[in-house]
Short mmCIF file of C-alpha atoms and ligand atoms in Angstrom, two decimals:
data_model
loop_
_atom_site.label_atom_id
_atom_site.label_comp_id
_atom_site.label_asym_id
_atom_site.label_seq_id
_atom_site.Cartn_x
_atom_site.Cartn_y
_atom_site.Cartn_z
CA UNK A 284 0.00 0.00 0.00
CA UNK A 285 1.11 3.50 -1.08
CA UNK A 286 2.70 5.53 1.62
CA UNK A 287 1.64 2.99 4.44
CA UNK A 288 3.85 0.86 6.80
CA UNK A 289 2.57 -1.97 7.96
CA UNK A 290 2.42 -2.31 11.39
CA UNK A 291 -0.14 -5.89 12.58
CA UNK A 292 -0.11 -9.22 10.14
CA UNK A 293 -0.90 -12.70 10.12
CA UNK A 294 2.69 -14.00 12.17
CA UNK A 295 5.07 -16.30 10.39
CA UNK A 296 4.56 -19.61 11.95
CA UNK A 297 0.74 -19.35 11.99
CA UNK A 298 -0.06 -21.11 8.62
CA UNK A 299 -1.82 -19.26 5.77
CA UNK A 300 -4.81 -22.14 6.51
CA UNK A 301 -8.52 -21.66 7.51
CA UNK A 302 -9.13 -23.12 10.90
CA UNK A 303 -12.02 -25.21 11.85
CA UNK A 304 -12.45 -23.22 15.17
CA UNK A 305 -16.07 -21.63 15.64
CA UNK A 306 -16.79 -18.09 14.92
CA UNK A 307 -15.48 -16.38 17.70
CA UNK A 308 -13.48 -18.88 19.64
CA UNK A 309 -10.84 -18.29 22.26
CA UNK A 310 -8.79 -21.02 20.39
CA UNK A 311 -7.67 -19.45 17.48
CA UNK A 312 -6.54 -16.33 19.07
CA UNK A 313 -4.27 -18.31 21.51
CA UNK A 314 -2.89 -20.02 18.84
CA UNK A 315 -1.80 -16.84 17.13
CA UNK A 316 -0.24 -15.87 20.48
CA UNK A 317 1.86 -18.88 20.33
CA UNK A 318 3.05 -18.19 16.81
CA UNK A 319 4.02 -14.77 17.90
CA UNK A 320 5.68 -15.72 20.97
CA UNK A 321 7.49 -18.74 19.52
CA UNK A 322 8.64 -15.87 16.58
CA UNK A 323 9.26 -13.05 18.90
CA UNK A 324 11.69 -15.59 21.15
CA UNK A 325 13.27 -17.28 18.23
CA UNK A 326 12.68 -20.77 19.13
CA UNK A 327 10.85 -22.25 16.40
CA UNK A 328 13.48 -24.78 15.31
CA UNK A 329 13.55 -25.80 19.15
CA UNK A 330 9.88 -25.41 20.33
CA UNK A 331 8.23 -28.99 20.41
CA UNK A 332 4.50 -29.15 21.39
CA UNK A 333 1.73 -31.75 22.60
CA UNK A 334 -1.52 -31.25 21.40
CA UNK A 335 -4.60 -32.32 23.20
CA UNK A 336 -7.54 -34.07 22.56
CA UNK A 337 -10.19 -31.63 22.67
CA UNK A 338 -11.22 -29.19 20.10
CA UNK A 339 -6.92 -27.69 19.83
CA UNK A 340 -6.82 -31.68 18.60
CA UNK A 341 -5.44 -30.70 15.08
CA UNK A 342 -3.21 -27.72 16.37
CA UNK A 343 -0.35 -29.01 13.96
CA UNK A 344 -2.52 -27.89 11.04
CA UNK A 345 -2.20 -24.15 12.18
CA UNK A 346 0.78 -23.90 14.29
CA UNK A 347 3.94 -24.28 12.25
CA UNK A 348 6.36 -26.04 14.88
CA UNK A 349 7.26 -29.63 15.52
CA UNK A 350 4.08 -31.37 17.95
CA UNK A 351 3.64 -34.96 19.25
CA UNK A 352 -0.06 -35.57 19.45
CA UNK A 353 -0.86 -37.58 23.41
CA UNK A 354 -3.58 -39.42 24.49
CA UNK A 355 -6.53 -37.53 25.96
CA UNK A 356 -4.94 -36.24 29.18
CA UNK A 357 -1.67 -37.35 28.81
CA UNK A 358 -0.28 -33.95 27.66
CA UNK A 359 2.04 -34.06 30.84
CA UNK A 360 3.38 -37.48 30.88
CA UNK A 361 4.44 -36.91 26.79
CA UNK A 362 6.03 -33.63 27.47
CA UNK A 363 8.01 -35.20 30.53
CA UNK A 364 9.26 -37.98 27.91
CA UNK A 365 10.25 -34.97 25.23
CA UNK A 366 11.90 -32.59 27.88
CA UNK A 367 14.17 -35.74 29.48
CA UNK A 368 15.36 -36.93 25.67
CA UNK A 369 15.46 -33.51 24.22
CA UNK A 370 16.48 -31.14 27.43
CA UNK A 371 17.59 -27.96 25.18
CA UNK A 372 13.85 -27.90 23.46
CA UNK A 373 11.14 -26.00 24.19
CA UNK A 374 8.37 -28.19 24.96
CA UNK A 375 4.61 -27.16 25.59
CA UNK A 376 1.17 -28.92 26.17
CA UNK A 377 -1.79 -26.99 25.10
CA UNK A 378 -4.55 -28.55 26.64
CA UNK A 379 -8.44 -27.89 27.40
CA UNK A 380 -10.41 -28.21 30.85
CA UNK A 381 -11.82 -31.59 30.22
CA UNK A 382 -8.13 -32.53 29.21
CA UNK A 383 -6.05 -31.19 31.91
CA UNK A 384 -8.57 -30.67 35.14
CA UNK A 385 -10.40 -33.90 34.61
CA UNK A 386 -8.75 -36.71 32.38
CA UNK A 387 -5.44 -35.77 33.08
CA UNK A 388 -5.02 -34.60 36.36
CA UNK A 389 -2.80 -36.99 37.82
CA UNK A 390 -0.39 -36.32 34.85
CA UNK A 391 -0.35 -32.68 35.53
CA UNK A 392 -0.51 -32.78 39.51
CA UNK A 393 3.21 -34.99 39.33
CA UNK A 394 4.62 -33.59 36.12
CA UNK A 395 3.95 -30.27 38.22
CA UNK A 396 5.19 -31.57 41.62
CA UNK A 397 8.27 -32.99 39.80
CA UNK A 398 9.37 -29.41 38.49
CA UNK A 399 9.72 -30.60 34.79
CA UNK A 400 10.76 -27.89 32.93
CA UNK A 401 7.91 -27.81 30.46
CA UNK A 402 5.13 -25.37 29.87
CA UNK A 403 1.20 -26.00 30.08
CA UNK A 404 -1.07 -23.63 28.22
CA UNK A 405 -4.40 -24.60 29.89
CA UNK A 406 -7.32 -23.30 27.67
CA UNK A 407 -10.13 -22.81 30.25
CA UNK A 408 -13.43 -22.86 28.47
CA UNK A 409 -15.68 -24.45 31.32
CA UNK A 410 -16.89 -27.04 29.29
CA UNK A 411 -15.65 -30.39 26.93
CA UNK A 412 -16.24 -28.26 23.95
CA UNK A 413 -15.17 -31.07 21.21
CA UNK A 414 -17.75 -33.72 22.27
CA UNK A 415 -20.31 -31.07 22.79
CA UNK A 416 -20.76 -28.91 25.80
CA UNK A 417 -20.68 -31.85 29.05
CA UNK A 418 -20.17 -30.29 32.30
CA UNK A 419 -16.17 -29.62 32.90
CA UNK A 420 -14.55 -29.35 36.57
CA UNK A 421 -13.91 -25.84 35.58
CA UNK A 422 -17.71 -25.57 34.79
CA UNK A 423 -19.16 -22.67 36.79
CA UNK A 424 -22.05 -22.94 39.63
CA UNK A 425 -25.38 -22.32 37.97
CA UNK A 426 -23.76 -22.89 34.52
CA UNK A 427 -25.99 -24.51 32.27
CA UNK A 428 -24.30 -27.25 30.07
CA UNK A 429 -26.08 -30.48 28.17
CA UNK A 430 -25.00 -32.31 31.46
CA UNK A 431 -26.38 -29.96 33.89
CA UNK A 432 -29.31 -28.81 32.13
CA UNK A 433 -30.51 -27.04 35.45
CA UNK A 434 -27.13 -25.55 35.72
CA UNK A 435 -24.23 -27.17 37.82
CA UNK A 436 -25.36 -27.62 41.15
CA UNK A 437 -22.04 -27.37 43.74
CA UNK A 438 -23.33 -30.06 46.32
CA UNK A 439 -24.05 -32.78 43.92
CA UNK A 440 -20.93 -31.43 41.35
CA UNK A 441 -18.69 -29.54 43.51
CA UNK A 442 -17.34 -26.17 43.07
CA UNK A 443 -15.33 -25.43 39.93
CA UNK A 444 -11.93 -26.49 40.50
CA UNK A 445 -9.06 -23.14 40.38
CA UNK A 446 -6.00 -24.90 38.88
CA UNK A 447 -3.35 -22.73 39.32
CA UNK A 448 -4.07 -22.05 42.97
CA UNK A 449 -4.45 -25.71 43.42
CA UNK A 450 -1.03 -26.26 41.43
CA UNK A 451 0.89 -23.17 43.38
CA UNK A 452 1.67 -24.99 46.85
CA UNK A 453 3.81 -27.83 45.02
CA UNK A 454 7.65 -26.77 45.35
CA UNK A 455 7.64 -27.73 41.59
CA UNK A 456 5.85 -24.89 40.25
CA UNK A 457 8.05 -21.58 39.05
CA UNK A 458 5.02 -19.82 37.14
CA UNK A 459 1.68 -19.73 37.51
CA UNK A 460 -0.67 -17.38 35.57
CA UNK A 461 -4.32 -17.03 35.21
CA UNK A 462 -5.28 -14.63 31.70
CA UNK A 463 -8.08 -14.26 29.24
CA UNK A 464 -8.43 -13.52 25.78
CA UNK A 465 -11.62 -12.06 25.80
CA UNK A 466 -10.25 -7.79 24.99
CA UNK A 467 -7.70 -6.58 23.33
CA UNK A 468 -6.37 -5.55 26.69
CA UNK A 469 -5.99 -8.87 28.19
CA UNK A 470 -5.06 -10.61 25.05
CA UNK A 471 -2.14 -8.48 25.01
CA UNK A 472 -1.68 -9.90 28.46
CA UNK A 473 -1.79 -13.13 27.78
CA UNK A 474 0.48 -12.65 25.48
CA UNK A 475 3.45 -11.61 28.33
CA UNK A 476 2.39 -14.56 30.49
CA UNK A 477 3.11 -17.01 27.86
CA UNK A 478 6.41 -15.25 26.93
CA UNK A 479 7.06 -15.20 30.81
CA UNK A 480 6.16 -19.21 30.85
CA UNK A 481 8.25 -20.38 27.84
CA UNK A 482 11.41 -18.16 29.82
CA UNK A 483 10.82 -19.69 32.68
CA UNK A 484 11.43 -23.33 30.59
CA UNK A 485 14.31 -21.91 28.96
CA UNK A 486 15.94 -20.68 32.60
CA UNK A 487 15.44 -24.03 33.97
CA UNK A 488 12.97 -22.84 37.18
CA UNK A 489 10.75 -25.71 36.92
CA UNK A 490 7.05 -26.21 35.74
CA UNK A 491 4.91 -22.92 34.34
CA UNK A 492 1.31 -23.24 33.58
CA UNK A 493 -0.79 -20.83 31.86
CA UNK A 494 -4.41 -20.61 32.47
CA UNK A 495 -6.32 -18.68 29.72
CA UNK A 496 -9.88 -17.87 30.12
CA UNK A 497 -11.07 -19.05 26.50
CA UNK A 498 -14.67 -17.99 25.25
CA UNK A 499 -16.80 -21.25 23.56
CA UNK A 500 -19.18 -19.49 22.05
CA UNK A 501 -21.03 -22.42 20.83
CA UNK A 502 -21.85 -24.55 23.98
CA UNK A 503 -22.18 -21.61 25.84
CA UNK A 504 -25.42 -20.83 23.32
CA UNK A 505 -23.96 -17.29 23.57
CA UNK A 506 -22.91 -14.74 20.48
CA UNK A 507 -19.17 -13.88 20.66
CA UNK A 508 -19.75 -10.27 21.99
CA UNK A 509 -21.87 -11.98 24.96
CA UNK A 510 -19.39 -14.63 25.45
CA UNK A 511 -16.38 -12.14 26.15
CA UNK A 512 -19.38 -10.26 28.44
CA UNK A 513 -19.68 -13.92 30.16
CA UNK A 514 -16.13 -13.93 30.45
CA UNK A 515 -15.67 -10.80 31.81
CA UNK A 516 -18.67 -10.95 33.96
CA UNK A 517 -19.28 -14.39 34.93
CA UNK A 518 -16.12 -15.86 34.75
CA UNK A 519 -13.19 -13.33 36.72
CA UNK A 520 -15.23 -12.90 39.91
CA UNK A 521 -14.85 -16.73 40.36
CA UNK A 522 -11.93 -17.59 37.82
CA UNK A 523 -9.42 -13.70 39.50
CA UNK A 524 -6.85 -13.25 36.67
CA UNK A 525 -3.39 -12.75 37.50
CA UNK A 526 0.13 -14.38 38.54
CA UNK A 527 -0.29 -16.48 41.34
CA UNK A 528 2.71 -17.89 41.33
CA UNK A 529 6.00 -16.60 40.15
CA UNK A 530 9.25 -18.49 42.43
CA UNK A 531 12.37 -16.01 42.89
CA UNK A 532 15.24 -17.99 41.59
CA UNK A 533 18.05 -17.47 44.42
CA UNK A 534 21.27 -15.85 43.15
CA UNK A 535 24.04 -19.03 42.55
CA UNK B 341 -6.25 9.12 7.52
CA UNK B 342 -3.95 8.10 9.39
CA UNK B 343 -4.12 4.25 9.22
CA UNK B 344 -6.09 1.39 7.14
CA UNK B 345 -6.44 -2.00 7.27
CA UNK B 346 -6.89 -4.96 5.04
CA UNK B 347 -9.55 -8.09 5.65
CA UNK B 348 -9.19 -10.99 4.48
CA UNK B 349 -13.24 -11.62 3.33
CA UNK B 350 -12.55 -15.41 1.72
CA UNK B 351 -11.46 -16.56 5.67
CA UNK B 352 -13.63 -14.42 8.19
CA UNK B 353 -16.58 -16.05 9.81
CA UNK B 354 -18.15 -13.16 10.69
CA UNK B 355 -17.78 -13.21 14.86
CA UNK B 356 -18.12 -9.41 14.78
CA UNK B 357 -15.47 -9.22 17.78
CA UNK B 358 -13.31 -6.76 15.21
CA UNK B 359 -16.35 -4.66 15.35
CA UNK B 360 -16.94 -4.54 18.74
CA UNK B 361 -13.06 -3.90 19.43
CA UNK B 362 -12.81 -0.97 16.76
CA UNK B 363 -13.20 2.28 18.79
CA UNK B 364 -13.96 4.41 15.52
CA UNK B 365 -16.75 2.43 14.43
CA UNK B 366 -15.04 2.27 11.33
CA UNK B 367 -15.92 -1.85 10.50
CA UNK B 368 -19.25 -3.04 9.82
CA UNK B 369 -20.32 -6.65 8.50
CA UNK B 370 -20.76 -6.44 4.63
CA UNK B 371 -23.91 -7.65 2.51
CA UNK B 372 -21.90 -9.70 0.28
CA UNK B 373 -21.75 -13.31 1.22
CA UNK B 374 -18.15 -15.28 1.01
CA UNK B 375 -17.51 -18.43 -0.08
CA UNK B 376 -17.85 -20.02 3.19
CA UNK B 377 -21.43 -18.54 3.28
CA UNK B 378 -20.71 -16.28 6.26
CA UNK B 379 -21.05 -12.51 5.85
CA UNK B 380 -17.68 -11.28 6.53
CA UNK B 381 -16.20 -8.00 8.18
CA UNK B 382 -15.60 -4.57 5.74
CA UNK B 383 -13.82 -1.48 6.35
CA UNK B 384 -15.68 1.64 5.92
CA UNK B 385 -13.36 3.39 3.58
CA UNK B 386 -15.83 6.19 3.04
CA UNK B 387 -15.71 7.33 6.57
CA UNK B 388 -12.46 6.38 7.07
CA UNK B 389 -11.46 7.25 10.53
CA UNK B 390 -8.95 4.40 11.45
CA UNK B 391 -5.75 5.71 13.50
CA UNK B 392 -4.08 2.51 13.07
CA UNK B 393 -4.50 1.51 16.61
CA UNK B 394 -4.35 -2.32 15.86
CA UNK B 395 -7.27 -3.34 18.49
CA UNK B 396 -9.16 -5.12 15.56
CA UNK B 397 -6.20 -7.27 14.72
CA UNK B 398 -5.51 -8.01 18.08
CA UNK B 399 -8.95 -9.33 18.15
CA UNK B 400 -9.03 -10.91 15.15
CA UNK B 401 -9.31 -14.76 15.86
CA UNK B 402 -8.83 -16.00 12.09
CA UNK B 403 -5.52 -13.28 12.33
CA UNK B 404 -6.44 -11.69 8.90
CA UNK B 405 -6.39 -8.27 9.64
CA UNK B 406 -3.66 -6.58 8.60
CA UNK B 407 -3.27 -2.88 9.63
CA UNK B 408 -1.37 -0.36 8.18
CA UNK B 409 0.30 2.91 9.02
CA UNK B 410 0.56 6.15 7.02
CA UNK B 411 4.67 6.77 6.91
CA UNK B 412 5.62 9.35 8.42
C1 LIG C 1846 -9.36 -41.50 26.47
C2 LIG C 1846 -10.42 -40.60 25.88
N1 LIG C 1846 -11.57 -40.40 26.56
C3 LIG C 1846 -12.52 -39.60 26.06
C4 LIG C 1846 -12.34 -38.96 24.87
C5 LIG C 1846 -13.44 -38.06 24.30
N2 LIG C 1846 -13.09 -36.65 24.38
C6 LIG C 1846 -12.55 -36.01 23.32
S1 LIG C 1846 -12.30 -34.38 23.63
C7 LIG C 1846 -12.93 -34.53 25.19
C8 LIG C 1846 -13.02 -33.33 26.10
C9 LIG C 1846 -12.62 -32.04 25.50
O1 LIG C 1846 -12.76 -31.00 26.40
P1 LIG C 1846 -11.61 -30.00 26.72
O2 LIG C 1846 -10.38 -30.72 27.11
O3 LIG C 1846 -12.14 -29.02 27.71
O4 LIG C 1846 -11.28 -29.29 25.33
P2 LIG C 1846 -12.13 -28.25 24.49
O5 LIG C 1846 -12.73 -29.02 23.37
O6 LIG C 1846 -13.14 -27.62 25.39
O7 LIG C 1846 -11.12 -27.27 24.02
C10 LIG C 1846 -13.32 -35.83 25.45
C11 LIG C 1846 -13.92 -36.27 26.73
C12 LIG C 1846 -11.13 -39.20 24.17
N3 LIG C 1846 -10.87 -38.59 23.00
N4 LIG C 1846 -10.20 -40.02 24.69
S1 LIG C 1847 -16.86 -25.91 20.34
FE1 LIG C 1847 -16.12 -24.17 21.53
S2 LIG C 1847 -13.95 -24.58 21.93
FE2 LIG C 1847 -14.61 -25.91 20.24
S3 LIG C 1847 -14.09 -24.79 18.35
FE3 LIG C 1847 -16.24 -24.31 18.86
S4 LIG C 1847 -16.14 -22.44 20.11
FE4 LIG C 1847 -14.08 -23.32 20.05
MG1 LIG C 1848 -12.87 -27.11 27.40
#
């Protein structure tokens, strides 16, 4: 264009390829924040991540680095496997709710309590999106879902389970951080949390996890304006964004 | 006019979150259908008020916006 710089494209190691996420879904724009982090750090010859099952399941169509596809759940357990063979890589899970707080939470609890130095990105949508809409542990009270049709109910289901304070007792964890991606605002933030995760990894502190509130606006039933609003307004009073964990290395 | 940006129509699905981001009002969702059979996102070029801020891109979660910058 004539006389114009331009400033905001599509990154380099997000593929020139229509996604099959929904209109509107917190997905896609987290997986542009990993091409631009992965670009921005210069580490996509070394960056190495597991995809989940869930609706992220074909990640390695869109994301242009090397990934190792686990079992539902097993995220974890792979990336241990990776980051023990392969110890100068950068490797990363990307996993939903149903994958990480349900399926796979024994994976995550002693990957995390082991300090592997591997990254989770923990796409918190409050529901199994992929199989259609079930009730997730990350579901929230009152939240209607096609397994809770009155809405989840906490004596019979339990409160929804906070992951990263749960996670931020174990001496394992280095960084823990809770974000959304439903602005511009805290998209941006998101952003710095997953550049502060992956340099945690590279400085060796242990396990970093982040937790990104992700709209679904198709099991939710909601537009994608309303389902940032839901985000926003039903989500961060229970789900309080932030770090909630970030170790001090001590000086060798 | 200070800025301007480009849409990809043939890959937007029409979630309307670049609209809702844009603080000039300056995208609206066209009348032409794409061949995905969503209407997609258009600039107003006739009103063009865009600064260039980037908050659309940012948005943007098929990352086809691309915003420019008049050179200064
Ligand atoms: C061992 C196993 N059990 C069950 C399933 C079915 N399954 C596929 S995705 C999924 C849950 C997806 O939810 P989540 O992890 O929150 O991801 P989202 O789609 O919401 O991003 C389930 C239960 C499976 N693929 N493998
Ligand atoms: S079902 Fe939900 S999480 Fe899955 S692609 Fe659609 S909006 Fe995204
Ligand atoms: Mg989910």
């Amino acid at each position: 264009m004539k006389g114009m710089k331009k400033v905001i494209g599509r990154p380099k190691y997000l593929k020139e390829v229509p996604n099959h996420y929904c209109p509107g879904c917190g997905h896609s724009i987290i997986h542009r924040l990993l091409a631009e982090v992965i670009e921005e750090l210069d580490i996509r010859d070394r960056a190495i991540c597991i995809p989940p099952c869930g609706c992220a399941v074909l990640a390695y169509y869109y994301i242009d680095v090397d990934m190792v596809e686990a079992a539902h759940g097993r995220g974890t357990a792979v990336a241990t496997g990776m980051k023990r063979c392969l110890p100068d890589r950068v490797v990363f899970t990307y996993q939903g709710d149903g994958d990480l707080a349900a399926i796979g939470t024994a994976e995550l609890i002693h990957s995390a309590n082991r300090g592997e130095s591997i990254t989770t990105i923990f796409v918190n949508n409050g529901v199994y999106g992929m199989t259609g809409g079930q009730m997730a542990p990350t579901t929230m009270v009152g939240q209607k879902t096609t397994t809770t049709p009155k809405g989840r109910n906490s004596v019979t289901d339990g409160p929804p389970l906070k992951m990263c304070e749960f996670l931020s007792p174990l001496d394992g964890t280095a960084f823990l951080a809770r974000t959304s991606v439903h602005s511009p605002k805290h998209i941006q933030k998101t952003k710095k949390a997953i550049r502060q995760a992956f340099q945690t990894q590279m400085n060796d502190e242990g396990f970093s996890m982040v937790e990104i509130l992700s709209q679904c606006p198709s099991n939710w039933k909601l537009s994608s304006v309303d389902s940032c609003r839901w985000i926003e307004e039903g989500m961060i009073p229970q789900f309080p964004l932030g770090v909630v964990k970030q170790r001090q290395t001590e000086p060798s | 006019m200070k800025g301007t940006i480009l849409i990809k129509k043939a890959m937007c699905k029409s979630c309307g979150l670049c609209i809702e981001a844009c603080p000039k009002g300056s995208i609206f969702i066209s009348k032409k259908i794409n061949e995905k059979s969503y209407f997609p996102a258009e600039f107003d070029k006739k009103n063009n008020e865009c600064t260039g801020c980037g908050l659309c891109a940012v948005m943007c979660p098929e990352a086809i916006i691309e915003v420019y910058r008049e050179k200064k």
